[in-house]
Coordinates of C-alpha atoms in Angstrom, one line a residue:
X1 CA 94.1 119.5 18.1
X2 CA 96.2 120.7 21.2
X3 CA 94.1 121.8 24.4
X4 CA 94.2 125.1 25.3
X5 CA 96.2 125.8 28.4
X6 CA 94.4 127.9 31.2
X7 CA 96.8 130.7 32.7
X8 CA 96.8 130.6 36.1
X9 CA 96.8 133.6 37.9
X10 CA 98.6 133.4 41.3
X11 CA 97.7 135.5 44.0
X12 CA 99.6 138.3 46.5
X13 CA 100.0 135.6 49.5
X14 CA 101.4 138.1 51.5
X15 CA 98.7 140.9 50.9
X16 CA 96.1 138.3 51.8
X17 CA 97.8 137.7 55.1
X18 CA 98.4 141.1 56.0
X19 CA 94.9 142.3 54.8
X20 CA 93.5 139.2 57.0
X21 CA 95.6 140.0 59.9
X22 CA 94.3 144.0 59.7
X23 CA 90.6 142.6 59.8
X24 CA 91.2 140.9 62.9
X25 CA 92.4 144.2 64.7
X26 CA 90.0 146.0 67.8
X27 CA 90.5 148.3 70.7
X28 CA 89.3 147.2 74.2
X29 CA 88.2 148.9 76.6
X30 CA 90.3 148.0 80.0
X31 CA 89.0 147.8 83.5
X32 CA 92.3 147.0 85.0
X33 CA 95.7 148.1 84.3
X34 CA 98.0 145.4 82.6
X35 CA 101.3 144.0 84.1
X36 CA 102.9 144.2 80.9
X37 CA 103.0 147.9 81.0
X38 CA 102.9 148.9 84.2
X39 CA 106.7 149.4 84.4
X40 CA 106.6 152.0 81.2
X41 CA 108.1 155.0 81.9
X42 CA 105.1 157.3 80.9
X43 CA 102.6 157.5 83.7
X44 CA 100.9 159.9 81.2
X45 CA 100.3 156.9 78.6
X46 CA 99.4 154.5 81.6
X47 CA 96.5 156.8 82.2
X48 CA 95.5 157.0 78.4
X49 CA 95.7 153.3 78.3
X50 CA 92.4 153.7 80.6
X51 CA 90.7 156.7 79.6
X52 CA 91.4 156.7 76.0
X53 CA 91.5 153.3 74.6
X54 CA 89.8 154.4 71.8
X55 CA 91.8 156.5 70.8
X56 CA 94.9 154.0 70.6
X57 CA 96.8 153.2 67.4
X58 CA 95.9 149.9 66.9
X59 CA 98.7 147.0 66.0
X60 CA 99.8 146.5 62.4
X61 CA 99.9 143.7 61.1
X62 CA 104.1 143.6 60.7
X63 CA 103.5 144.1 64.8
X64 CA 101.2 141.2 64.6
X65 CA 103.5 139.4 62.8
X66 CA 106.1 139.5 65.6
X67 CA 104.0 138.5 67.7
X68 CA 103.1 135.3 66.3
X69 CA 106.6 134.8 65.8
X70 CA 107.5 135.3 69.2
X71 CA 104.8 132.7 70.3
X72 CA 105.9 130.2 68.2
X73 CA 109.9 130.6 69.7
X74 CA 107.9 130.9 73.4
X75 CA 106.0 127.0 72.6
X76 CA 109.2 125.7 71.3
X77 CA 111.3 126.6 73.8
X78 CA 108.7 124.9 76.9
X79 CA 108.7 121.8 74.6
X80 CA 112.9 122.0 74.7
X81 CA 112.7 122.7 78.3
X82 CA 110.7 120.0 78.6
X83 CA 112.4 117.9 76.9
X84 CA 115.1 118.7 79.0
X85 CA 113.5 117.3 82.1
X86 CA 111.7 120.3 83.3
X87 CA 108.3 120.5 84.6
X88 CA 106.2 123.3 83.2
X89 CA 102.9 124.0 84.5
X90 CA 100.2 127.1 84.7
X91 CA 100.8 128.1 81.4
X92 CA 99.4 131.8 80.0
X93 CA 97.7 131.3 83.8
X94 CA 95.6 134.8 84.3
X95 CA 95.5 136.7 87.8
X96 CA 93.8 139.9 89.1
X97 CA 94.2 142.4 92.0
X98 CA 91.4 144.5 92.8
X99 CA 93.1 146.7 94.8
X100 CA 95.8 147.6 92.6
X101 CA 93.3 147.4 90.0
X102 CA 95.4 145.3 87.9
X103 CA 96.0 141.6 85.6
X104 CA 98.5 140.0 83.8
X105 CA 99.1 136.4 82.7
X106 CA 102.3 134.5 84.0
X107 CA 104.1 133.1 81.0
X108 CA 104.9 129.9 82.6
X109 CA 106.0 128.1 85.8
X110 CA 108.8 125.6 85.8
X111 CA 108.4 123.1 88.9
X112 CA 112.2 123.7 90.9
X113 CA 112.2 121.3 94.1
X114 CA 108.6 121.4 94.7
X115 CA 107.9 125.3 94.1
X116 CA 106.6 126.4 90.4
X117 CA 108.6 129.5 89.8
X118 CA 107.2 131.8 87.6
X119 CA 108.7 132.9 84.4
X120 CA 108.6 135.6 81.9
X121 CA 109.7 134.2 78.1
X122 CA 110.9 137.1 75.7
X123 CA 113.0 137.6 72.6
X124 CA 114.6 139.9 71.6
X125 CA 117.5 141.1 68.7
X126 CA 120.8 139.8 69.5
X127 CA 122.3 143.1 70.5
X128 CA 120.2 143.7 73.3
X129 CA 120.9 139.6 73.9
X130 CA 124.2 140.6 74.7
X131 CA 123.5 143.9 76.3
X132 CA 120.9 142.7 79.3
X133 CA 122.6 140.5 81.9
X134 CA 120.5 142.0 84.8
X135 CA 117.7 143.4 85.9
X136 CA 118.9 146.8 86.5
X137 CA 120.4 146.4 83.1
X138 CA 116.5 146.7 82.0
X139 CA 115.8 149.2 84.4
X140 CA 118.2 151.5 82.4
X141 CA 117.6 150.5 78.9
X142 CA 116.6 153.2 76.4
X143 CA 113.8 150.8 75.4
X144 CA 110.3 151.7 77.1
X145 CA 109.7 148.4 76.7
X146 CA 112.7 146.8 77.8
X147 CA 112.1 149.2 80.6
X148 CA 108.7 147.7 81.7
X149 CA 110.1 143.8 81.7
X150 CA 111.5 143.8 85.6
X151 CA 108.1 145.5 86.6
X152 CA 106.3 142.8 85.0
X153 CA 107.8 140.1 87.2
X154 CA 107.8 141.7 89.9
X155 CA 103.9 142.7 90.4
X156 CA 103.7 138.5 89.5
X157 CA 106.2 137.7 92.7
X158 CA 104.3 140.0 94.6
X159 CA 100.6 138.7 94.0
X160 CA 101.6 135.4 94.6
X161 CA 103.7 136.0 97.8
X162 CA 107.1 134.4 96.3
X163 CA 110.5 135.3 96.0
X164 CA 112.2 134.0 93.0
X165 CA 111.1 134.5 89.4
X166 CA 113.1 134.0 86.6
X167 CA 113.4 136.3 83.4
X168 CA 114.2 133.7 79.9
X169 CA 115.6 135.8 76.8
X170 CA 116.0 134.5 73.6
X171 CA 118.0 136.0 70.7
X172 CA 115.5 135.7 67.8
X173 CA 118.4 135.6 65.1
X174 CA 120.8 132.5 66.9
X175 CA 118.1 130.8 68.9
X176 CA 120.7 131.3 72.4
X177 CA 119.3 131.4 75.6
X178 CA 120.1 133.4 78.8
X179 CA 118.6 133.3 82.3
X180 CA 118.3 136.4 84.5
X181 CA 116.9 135.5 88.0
X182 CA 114.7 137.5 89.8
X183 CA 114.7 138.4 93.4
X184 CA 111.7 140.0 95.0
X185 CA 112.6 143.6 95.5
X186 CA 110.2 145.3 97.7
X187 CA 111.4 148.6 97.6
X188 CA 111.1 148.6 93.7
X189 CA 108.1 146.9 94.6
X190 CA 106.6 149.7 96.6
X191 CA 107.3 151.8 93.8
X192 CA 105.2 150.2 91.6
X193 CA 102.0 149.9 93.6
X194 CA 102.4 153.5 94.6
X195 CA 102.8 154.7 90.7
X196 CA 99.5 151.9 90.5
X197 CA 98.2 154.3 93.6
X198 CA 98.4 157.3 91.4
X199 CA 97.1 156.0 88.0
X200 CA 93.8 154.8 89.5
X201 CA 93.1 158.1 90.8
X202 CA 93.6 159.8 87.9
X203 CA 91.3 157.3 86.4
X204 CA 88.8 158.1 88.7
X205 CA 88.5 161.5 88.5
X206 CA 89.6 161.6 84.9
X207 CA 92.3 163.9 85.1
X208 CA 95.6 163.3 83.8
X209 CA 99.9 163.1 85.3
X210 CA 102.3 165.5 84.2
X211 CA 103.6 165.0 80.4
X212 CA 107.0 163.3 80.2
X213 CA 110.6 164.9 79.8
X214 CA 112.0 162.5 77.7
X215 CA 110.9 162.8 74.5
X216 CA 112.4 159.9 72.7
X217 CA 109.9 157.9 74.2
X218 CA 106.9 159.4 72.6
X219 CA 108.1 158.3 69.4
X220 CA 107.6 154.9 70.4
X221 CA 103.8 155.9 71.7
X222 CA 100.5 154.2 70.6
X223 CA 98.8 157.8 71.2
X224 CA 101.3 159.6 69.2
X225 CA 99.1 160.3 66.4
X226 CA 96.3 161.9 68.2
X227 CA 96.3 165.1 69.5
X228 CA 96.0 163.9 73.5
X229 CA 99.4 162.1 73.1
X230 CA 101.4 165.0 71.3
X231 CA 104.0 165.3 73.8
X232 CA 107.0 166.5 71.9
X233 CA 107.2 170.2 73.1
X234 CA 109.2 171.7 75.4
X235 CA 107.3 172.2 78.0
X236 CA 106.5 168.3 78.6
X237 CA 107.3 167.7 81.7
X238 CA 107.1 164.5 83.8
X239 CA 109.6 161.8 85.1
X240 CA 111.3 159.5 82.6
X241 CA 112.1 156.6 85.2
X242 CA 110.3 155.4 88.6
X243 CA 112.1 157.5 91.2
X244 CA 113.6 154.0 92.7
X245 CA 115.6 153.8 89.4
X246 CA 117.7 156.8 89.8
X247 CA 118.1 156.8 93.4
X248 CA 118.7 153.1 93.7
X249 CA 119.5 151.3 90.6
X250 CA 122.4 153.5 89.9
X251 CA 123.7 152.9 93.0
X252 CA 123.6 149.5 93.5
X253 CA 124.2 148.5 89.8
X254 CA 126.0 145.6 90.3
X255 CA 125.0 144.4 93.9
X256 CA 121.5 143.0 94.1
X257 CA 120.7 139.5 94.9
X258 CA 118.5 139.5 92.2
X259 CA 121.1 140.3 89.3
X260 CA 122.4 136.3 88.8
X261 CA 122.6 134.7 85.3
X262 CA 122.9 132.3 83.1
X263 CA 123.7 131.7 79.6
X264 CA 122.5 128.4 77.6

C-alpha cells in the first residue's frame, strides 16, 4: 500500500522578512540634533526632526534593507583594510556636545603614524562613485543627502580638535573604493555651528525657519506626508544651501586643501 505523500506548503520568505522588519520600526524622540543630518539643506526639516518626531514617516523595510546591506559592505571592508595592515580602532564610537546640542557616532578610526583619523564609510550607486571626487563635489550634489556627508565629518574634526578626516566610498554594484580626504574647514565649520545656533532656538521657543525654495527636496522629505511638511507651494521660501556653499564653494571649486583623492 503506497504512503500518502504530505504536500508541503512553502511559505512567502520574503513577506516574513519584510513583515518582521516593519514590526521592529519606532519613532524617537531626540534630545540632541544628529551629525548625520545636520548638513541637510532644510533647516525647516532639522527643526521638525526635534519638535515633531512623531510625526516622521517611519523607515520601510526596502529602506531597512539598505541599510543592513550597507553595514554588511562597511564590516567587510574594516576586515580588508585590516587585512591590509591597517589599524582600526573606536569603532561606531558615540560623542556629544552640549553646547551645540548635538551627537553622532564616528564610523571608524584608522591608526596613521600614531594619530586615529577618523572616517566616514558610505556606499553609494556607481554613478555618483564616479561623480564625487571632492568634498565640494558633495557640497553641490542634487542629493540632500549627499549634501549632508562633508557636514558630517566635519562637526567630528571639530569635536575632537583634529584636522584630517577621511571620507571612504564604495560603489555598491563593483565593490571599488575611493578616498576623499578631509581637511578641517573652519569657515564651513562656522557655518554649521551657527545654522546649530539657529535650530536650537527654534527648538526652544517652538517656532519654526522659513520653508525652503527648492522644492525637489521635499520629495525626498520624511514629513512629506503630513500636513506640517507640505512644502511644495510657491510661496516656500527658505535657503537651499548653507550660505558658505554659494559664496565659497563655487568659488574655490577646485582649490581647497581638503579636496585630495584616491581611488582603490
Amino acid at each position: 500500500m503506497e504512503q500518502e505523500t504530505k504536500s508541503l506548503t512553502l511559505p512567502n520568505l520574503v513577506k516574513t522578512v519584510y513583515e518582521f522588519l516593519s514590526r521592529g520600526r519606532k519613532g524617537y524622540a531626540p534630545a540632541r540634533n544628529y551629525a548625520s543630518q545636520i548638513g541637510h539643506p532644510c533647516e525647516r526639516k532639522l527643526v521638525y526632526e526635534r519638535l515633531n518626531w512623531e510625526e516622521k514617516a517611519l523607515t520601510s523595510a526596502h529602506s531597512q534593507m539598505i541599510f543592513r546591506l550597507g553595514r554588511m559592505f562597511e564590516s567587510d571592508t574594516i576586515r580588508l583594510l585590516q587585512d591590509a595592515g591597517f589599524a582600526i580602532v573606536e569603532q561606531q564610537r558615540p560623542f556629544s556636545d552640549d553646547k551645540y546640542q548635538i551627537s553622532g557616532k564616528v564610523d571608524f578610526r584608522v591608526k596613521i603614524d600614531g594619530q586615529n583619523i577618523p572616517t566616514e564609510y558610505k556606499t553609494i550607486n556607481e554613478y555618483d562613485f564616479d561623480e564625487l571626487d571632492s568634498i565640494d563635489d558633495m557640497l553641490l550634489s542634487t542629493k540632500s543627502w549627499v549634501q549632508s556627508w562633508p557636514a558630517q565629518i566635519m562637526i567630528y574634526l571639530f569635536l575632537s580638535n583634529e584636522e584630517n578626516g577621511i571620507m571612504l566610498l564604495q560603489a555598491k554594484q563593483s565593490g571599488r573604493l575611493k578616498q576623499i580626504n578631509v581637511k578641517m574647514d573652519y569657515e564651513y565649520c562656522e557655518s554649521l555651528l551657527k545654522k546649530l545656533e539657529r535650530i536650537n532656538e527654534h527648538v526652544k521657543n517652538k517656532t519654526y525657519p522659513a520653508r525652503i525654495k527648492d522644492l525637489s527636496v521635499c520629495q525626498y522629505c520624511d514629513f512629506k506626508a503630513k500636513p506640517l511638511g507640505n512644502c511644495m507651494r510657491p510661496s516656500a521660501s527658505a535657503l537651499t544651501k548653507p550660505p558658505c556653499v554659494e559664496s565659497k564653494v563655487l568659488r574655490n571649486a577646485s582649490s581647497r586643501p581638503g579636496n585630495q583623492r584616491s581611488r582603490l
